Coordinates of C-alpha atoms in Angstrom, one line a residue:
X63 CA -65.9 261.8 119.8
X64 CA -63.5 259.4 118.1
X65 CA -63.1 256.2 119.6
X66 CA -59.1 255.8 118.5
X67 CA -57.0 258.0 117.0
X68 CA -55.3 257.3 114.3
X69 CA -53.8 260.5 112.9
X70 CA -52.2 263.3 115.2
X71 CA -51.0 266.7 114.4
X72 CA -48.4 268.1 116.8
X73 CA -47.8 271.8 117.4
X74 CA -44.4 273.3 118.1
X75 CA -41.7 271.6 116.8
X76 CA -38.4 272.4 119.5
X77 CA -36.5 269.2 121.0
X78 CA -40.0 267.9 122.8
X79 CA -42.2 268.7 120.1
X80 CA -39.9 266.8 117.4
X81 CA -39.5 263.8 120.1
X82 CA -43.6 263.6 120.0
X83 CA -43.3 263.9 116.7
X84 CA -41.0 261.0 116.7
X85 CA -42.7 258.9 119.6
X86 CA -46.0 258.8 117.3
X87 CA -44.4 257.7 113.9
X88 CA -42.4 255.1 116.0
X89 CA -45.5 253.2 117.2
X90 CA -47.2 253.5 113.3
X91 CA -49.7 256.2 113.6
X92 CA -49.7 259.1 110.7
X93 CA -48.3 262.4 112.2
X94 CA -48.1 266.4 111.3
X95 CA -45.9 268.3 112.6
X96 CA -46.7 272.2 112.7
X97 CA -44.8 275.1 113.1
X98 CA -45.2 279.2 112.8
X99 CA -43.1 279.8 109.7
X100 CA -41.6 277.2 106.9
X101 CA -37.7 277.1 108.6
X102 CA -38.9 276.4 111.8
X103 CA -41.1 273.4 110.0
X104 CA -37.9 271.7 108.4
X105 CA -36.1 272.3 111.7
X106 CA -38.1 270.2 113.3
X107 CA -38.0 267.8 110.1
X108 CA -34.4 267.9 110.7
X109 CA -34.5 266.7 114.4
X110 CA -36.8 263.7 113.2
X111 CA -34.1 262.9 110.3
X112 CA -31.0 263.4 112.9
X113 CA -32.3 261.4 115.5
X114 CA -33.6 258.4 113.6
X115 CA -30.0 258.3 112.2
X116 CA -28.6 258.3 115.5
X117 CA -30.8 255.2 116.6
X118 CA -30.0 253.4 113.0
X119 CA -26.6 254.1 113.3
X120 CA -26.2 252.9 116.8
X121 CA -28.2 249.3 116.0
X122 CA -31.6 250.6 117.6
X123 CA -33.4 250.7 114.7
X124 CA -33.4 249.3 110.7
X125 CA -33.3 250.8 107.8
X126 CA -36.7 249.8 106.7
X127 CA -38.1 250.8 110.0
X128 CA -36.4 254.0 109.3
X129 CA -37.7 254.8 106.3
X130 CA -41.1 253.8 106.9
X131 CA -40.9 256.1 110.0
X132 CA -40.0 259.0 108.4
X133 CA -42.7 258.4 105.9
X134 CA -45.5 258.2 108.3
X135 CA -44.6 262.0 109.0
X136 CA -44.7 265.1 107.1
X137 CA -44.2 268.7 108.3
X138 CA -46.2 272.1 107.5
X139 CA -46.3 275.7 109.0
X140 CA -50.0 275.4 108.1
X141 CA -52.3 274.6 111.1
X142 CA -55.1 274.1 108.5
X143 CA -53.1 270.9 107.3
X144 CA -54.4 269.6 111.0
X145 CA -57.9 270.0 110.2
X146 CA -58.6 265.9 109.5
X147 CA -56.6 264.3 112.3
X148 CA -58.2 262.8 115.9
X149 CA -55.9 264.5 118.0
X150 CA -53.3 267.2 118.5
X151 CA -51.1 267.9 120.4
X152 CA -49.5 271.7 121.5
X153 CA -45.9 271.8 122.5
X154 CA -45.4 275.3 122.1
X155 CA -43.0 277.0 124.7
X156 CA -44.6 277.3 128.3
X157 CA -46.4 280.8 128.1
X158 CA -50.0 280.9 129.1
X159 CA -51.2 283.5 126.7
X160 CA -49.2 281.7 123.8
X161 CA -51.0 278.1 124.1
X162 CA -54.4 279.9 124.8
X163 CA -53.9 281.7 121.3
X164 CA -53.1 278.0 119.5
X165 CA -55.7 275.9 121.3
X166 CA -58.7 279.1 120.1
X167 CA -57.0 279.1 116.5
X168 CA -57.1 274.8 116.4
X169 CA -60.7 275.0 117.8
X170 CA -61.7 276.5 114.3
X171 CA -60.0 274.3 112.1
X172 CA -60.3 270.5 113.7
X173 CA -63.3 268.1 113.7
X174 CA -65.9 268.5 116.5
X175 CA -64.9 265.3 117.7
X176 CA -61.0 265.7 117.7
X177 CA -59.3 265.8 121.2
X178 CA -57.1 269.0 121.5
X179 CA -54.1 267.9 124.1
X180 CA -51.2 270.4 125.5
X181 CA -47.9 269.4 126.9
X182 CA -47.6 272.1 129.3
X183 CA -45.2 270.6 132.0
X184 CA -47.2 273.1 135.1
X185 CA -49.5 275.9 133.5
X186 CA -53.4 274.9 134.0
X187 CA -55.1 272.9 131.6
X188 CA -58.6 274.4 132.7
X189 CA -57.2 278.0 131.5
X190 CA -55.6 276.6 128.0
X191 CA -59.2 274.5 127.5
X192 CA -61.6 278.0 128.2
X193 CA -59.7 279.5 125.0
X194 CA -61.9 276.9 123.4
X195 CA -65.7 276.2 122.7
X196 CA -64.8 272.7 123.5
X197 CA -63.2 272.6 127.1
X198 CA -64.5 268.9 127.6
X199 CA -62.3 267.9 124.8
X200 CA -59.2 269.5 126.0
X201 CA -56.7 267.6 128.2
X202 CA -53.4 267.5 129.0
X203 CA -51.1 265.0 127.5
X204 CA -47.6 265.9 129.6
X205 CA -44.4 263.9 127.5
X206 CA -41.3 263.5 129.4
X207 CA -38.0 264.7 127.8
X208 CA -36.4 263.1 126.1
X209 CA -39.7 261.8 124.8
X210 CA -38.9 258.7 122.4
X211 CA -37.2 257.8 125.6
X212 CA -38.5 258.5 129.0
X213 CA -42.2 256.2 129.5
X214 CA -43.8 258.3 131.8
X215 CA -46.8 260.1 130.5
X216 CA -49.0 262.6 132.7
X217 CA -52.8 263.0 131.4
X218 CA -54.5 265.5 133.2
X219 CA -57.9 266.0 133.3
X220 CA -59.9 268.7 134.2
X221 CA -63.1 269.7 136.2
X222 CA -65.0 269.3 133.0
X223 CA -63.1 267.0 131.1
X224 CA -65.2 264.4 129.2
X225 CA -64.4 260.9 130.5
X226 CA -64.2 259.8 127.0
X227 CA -61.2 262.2 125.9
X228 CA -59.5 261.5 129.1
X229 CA -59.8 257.7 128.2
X230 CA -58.5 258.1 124.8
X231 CA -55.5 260.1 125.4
X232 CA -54.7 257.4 128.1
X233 CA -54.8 254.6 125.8
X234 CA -53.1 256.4 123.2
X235 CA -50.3 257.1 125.6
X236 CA -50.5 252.9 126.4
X237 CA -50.4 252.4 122.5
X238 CA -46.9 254.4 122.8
X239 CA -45.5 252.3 125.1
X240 CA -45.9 254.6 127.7
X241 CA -46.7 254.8 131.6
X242 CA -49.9 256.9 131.5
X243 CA -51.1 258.1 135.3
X244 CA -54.2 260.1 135.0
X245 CA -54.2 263.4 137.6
X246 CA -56.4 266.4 138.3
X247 CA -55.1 269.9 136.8
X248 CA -53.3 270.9 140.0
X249 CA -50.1 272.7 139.1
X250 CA -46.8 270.6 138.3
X251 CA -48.7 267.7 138.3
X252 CA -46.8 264.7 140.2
X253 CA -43.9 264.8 138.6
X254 CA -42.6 268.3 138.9
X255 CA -44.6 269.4 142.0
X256 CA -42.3 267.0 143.7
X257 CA -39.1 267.7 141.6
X258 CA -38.7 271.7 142.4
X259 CA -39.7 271.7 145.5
X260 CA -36.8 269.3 146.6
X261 CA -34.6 271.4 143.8
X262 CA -35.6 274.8 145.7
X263 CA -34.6 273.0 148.8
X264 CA -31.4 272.4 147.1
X265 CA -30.6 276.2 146.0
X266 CA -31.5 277.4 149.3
X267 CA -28.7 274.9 151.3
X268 CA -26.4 276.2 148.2
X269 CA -27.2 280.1 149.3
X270 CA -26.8 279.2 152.8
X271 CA -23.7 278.0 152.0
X272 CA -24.7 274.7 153.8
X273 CA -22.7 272.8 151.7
X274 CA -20.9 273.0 148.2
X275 CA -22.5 272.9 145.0
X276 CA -20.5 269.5 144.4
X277 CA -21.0 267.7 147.2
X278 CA -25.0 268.5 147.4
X279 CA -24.7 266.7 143.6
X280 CA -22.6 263.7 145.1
X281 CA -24.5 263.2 148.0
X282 CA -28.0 262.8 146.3
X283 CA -26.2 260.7 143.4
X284 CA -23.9 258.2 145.7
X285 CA -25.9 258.6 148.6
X286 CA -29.1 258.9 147.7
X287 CA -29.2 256.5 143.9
X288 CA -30.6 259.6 142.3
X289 CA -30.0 259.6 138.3
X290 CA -27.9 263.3 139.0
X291 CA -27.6 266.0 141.3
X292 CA -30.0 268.5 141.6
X293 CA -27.5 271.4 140.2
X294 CA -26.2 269.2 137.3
X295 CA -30.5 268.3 137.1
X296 CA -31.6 272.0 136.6
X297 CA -28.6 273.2 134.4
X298 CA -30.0 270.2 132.1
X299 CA -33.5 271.4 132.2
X300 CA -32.5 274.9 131.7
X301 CA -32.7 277.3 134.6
X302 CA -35.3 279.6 132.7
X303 CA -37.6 276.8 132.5
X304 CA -37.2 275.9 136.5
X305 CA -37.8 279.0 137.3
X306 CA -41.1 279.3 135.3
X307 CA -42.3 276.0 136.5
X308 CA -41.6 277.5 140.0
X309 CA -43.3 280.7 139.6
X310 CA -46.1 278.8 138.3
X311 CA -46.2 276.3 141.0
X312 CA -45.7 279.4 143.8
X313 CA -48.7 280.9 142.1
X314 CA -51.3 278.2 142.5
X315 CA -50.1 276.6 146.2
X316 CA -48.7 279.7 147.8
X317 CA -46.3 277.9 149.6
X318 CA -43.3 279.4 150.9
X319 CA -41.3 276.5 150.2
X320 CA -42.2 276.2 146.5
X321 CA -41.2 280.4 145.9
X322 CA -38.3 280.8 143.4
X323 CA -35.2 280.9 145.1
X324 CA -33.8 284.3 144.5
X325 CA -30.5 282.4 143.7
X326 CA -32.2 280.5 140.9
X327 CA -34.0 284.4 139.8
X328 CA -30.8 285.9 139.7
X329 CA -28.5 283.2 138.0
X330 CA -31.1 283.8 135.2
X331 CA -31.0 287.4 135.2
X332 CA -27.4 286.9 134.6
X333 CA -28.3 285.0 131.6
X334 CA -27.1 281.2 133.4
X335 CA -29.8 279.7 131.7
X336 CA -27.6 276.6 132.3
X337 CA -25.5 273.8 129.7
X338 CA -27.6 275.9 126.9
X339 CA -26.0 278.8 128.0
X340 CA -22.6 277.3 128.3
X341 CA -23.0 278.5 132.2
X342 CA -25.9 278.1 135.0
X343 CA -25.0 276.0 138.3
X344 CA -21.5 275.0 136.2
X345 CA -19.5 276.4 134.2
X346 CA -19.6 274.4 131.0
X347 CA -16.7 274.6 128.3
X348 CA -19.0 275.6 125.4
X349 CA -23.1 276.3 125.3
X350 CA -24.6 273.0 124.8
X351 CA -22.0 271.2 126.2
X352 CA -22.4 268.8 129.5
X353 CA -18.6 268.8 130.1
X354 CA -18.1 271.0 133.4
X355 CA -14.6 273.4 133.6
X356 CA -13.1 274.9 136.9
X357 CA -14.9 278.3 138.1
X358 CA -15.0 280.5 140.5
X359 CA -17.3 278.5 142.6
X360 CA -15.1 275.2 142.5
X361 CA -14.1 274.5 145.8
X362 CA -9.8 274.3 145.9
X363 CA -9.0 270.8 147.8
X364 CA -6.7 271.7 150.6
X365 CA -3.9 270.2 151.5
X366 CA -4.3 267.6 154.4
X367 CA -2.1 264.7 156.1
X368 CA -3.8 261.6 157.8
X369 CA -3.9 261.8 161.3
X370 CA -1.4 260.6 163.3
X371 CA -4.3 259.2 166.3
X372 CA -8.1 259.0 165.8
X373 CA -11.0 258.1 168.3
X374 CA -14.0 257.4 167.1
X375 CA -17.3 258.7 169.5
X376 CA -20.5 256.5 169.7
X377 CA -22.3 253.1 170.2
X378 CA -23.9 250.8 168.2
X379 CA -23.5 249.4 164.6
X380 CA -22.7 252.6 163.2
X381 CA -19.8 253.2 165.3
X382 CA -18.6 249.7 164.9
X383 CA -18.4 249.9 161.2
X384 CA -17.4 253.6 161.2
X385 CA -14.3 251.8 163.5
X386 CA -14.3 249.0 161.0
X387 CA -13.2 250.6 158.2
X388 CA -10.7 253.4 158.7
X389 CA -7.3 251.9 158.6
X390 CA -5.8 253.9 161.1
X391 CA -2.4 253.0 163.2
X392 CA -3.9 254.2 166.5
X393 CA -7.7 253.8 166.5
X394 CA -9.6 253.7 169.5
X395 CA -13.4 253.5 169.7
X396 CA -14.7 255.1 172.7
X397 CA -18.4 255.1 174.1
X398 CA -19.3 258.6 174.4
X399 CA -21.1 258.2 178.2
X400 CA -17.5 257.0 178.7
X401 CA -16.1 260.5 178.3
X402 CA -16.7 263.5 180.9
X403 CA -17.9 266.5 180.1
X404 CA -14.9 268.9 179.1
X405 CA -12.6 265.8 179.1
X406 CA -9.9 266.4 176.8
X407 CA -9.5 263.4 174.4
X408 CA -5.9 263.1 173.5
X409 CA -6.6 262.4 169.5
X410 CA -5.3 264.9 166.0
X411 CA -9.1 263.5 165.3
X412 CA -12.1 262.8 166.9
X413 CA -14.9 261.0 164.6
X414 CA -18.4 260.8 166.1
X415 CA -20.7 258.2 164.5
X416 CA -23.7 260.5 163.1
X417 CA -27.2 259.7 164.8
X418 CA -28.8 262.8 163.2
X419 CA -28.3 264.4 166.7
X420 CA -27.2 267.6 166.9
X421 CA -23.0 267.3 167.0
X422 CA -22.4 270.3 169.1
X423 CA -23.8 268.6 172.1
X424 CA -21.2 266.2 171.3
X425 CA -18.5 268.6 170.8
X426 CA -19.4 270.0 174.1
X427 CA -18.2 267.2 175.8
X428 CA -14.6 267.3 174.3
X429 CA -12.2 269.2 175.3
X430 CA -10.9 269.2 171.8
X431 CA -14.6 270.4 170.1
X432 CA -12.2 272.0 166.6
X433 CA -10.8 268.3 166.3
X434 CA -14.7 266.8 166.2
X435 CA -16.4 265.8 162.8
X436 CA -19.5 264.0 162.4
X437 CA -19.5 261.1 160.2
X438 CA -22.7 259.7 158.7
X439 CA -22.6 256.2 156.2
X440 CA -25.1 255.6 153.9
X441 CA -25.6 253.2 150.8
X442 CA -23.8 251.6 149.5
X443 CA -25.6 252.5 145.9
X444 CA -24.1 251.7 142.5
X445 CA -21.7 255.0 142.6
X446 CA -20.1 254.0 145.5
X447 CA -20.7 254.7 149.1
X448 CA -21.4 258.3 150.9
X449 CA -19.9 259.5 154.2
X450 CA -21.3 262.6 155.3
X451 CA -19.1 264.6 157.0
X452 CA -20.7 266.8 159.4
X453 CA -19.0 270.3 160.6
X454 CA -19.5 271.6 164.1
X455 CA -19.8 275.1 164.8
X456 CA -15.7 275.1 166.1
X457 CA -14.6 272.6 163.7
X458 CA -11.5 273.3 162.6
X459 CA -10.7 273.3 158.6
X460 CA -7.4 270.7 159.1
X461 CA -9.6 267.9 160.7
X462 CA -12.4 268.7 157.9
X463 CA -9.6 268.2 155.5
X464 CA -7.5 265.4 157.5
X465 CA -11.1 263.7 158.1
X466 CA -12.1 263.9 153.9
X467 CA -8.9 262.1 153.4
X468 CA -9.0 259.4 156.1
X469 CA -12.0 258.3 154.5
X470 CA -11.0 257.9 151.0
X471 CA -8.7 255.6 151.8
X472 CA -11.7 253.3 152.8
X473 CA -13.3 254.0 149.0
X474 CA -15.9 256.2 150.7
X475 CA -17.1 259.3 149.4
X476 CA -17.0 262.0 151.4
X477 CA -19.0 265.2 151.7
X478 CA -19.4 268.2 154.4
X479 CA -22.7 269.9 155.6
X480 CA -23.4 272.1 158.5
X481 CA -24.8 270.9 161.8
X482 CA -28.4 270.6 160.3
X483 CA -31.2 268.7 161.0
X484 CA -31.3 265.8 158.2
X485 CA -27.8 267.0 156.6
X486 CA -27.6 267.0 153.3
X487 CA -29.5 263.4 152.1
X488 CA -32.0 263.5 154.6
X489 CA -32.8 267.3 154.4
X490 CA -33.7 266.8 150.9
X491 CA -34.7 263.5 150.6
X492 CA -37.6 263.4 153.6
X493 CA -39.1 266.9 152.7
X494 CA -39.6 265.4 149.1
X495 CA -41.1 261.9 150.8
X496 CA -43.6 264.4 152.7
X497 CA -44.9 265.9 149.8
X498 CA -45.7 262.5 148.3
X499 CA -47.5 261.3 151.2
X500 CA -49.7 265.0 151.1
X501 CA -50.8 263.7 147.5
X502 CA -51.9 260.5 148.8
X503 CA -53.5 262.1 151.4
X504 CA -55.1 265.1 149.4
X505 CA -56.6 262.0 147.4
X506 CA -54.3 264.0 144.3
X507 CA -52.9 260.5 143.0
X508 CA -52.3 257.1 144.4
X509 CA -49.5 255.1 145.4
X510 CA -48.9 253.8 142.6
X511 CA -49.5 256.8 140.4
X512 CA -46.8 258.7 142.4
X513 CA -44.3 256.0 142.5
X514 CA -45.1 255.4 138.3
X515 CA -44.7 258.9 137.7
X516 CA -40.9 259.7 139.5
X517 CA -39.5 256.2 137.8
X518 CA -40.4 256.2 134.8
X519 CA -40.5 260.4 134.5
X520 CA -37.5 261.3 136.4
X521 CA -35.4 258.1 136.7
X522 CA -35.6 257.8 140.8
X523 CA -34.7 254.1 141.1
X524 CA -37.8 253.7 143.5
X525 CA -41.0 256.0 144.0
X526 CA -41.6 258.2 147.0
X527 CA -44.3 255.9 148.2
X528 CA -42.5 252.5 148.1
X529 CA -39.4 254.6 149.9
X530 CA -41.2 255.3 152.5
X531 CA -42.2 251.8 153.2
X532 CA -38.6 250.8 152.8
X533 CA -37.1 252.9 155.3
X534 CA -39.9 252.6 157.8
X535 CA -42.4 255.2 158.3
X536 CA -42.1 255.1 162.2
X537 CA -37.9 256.0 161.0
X538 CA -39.2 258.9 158.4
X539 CA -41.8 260.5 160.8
X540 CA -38.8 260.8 163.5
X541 CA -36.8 262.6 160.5
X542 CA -39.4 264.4 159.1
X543 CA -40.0 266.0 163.1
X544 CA -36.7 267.0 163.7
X545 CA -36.3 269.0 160.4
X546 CA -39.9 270.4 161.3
X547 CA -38.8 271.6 164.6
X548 CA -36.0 273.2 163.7
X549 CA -37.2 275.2 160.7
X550 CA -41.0 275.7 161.9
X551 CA -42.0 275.8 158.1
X552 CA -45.4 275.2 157.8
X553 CA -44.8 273.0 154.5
X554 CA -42.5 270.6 156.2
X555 CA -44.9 270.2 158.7
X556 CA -45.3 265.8 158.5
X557 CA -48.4 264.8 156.7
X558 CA -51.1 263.8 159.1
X559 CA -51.4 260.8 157.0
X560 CA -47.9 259.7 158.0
X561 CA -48.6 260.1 161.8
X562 CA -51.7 258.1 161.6
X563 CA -50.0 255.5 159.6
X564 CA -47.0 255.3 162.2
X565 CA -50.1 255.5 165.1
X566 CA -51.9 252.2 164.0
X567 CA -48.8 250.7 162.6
X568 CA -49.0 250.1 159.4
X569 CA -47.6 251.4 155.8
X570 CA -48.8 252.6 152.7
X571 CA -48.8 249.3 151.0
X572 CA -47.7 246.8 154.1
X573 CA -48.4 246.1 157.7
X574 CA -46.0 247.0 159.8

């Protein structure tokens, strides 16, 4: 077993593989990068060359550091040229049957003590390790994409890993520069077991036309902090690769809630493989592009005039700032116990501060239920701040439209969702909280592991974990219940953990 490496080959040489490729020769260790035929070689030569002259040419990097970079790496379609190096890494595209045939075919040509290491971002590292005679020296070394970029690293060991390869890889990855969290070979990892079940979550409130594609993406980026939406998310990662990763992930939990979406199925079917495509999610103006163009599917703003009186329904803070901030010429907040049942309130509006309540109960009480929207603050975050509208069963498509404007006027953003348990940030935020907490208490990964692996992996500006802690587990259990008892899906179900927390009163890092 070698005790550092110092030379790495690195098979597959698409966008990720090249990045590796890159992330290596960056930090000074001598690199190969392999591929099946010699174009596909120089490809990959050419993604070193083109990004390095991006960096130099935007200040990130010298010339000298350049040209020494390059020269630590050479290129081959010849796996034999890996036979000397100390470790190697596969980045081959995610098929099974494909890594199992490079991981036999590099068991015959490296050293006995070389560490063979796959990037797969879900498949199992103990099936890709069996190809070989040498499963204790196979692990899994998951890179983030873009890899010269992104610090989180995933190393996954397996039931008969050697600690020793396990440890090395991890250093390796800490020799990078990187965030290495070490994980049992469970499918998706941290990372992604978290990430498509809260974008399935997504695609299924799209299908159910719970809300619009655009305001699901502005209400997890303003209201939620989230880097991007989940739509714009998996048109960037390519819908063909979510929906592998979610058939894979499907496969080993059998959980309902982690089964493609047959929206997500069929937009590849249709060949929306996303920006690649040119279409997925969004229409895009040309394959490759990130620049979005009017479809179909884009929503037409309708036409709507400020209402001429408003009352706003509720009690407490919320209904105080709700009242606080629309400029409106005849505003009068009213407590809702003040208002009999079928009482018509004389308003062209009637805004009820959100509690996460049901809001036909509320609408029940007016005598005016198509006049009634729901409105929910949250933030602010650094794009602003979100105002979820919420739309009653009988709610009326003028006061949806009169309501959206009234509330840009106060520089809120608005967007509408159906009378739902959790709306739109708290249906997909809390489900994706709950899974977290079923990792700590599976004993998957820690706290910190978790929290490590969705910042510095997928850009969250705060782990699941610490969330949780921040908004009060007592305040996420309550969520977490309500969306449970409405949907009576066993994998929203709150994690026992979280109850007993919330029983003896304390949190996952803090009393209290």
């Amino acid at each position: 077993m070698v005790d550092q490496v110092n030379s790495v080959g690195v098979v597959g040489l698409g966008t990720m593989g090249a990045g590796i490729v890159e992330v290596f020769a960056r930090s000074g260790i001598t690199v190969i990068g392999a591929d099946s035929t010699p174009e596909l070689a120089e490809r990959g030569r050419g993604f070193l060359e083109k990004s390095t002259r991006r960096a130099l040419d935007r200040g990130k990097l010298a010339e000298a550091d350049r040209d020494a970079l390059l020269g630590r790496a050479s290129f081959t379609h010849q796996l034999s040229d890996l036979a000397d190096v100390d470790l190697v890494v596969e980045a081959v595209p995610e098929k099974l049957e494909l890594k199992r045939q490079v991981f036999t075919r590099l068991d015959g040509i490296v050293g006995p003590g070389a560490v063979l290491a796959t990037n797969t971002s879900s498949l199992s590292v103990t099936e890709i390790a069996a190809a070989t005679s040498r499963p204790e020296r196979v692990v899994g070394m998951h890179f983030f994409n873009p890899a010269p970029v992104l610090k989180l690293v995933e190393v996954i060991r397996t039931v008969v890993a050697d600690d020793a390869a396990v440890e090395a890889v991890r250093d390796l990855a800490v020799r990078l520069g990187k965030k290495p969290v070490v994980v049992g070979d469970q499918a998706g990892f941290i990372a992604n077991a978290l990430l498509f079940g809260y974008l399935n979550r997504a695609i299924a409130m799209l299908q159910e036309r719970f809300a619009t594609r655009e305001d699901i993406d502005a209400a997890m980026t303003v209201g939620a902090g989230l880097p991007m939406g989940p739509f714009t998310l998996a048109d960037l990662v390519g819908l063909d690769v979510a929906l592998e990763i979610s058939e894979v992930m499907f496969a080993h939990h059998r959980d309902p809630l982690h089964a493609p979406h047959p929206l997500l199925q069929q937009l590849v079917t249709a060949g929306r493989a996303g920006r690649k495509s040119g279409q997925g999610f969004y229409t895009y103006d040309r394959p490759g592009s990130g620049t979005v163009v009017a479809d179909q599917l884009t929503p037409a703003e309708p036409d709507a005039q400020l209402p001429d009186s408003l009352v706003v329904l509720g009690q407490g803070a919320g209904a105080d700032e709700l009242a606080r901030l629309l400029p409106a010429q005849d505003l009068r907040p009213l407590d809702l116990d003040a208002v009999g049942d079928g009482e018509a309130v004389d308003a062209d509006l009637v805004l009820v501060a959100d509690t996460g309540a049901p809001l036909g109960a509320v609408a029940a009480r007016v005598g005016r239920p198509e006049s009634v929207v729901g409105v929910r603050l949250h933030g602010p975050t650094k794009r602003g701040r979100l105002a979820e509208l919420v739309r009653g069963v009988l709610t009326s498509e003028e006061s949806l439209a009169a309501a959206r404007s009234l509330l840009r006027t106060a520089d809120l953003v608005p967007v509408v969702s159906g009378d739902r348990a959790g709306r739109i940030v708290d249906g997909l935020v809390h489900p994706y909280l709950n899974d977290a907490a079923k990792m700590v208490e599976a004993h998957y990964a820690g706290p910190d592991d978790i929290d490590t692996a969705m910042t510095a992996g997928c850009g969250y500006p705060v782990g699941p974990i610490a969330q949780l802690d921040q908004v009060g587990l007592e305040h996420a259990l309550s969520v977490e219940r309500a969306i449970y008892a409405e949907t009576r899906q066993p994998g929203l179900a709150p994690a026992p953990l979280l109850q007993q927390l919330v029983t003896v009163g304390r949190g996952f890092r803090t009393d209290g």
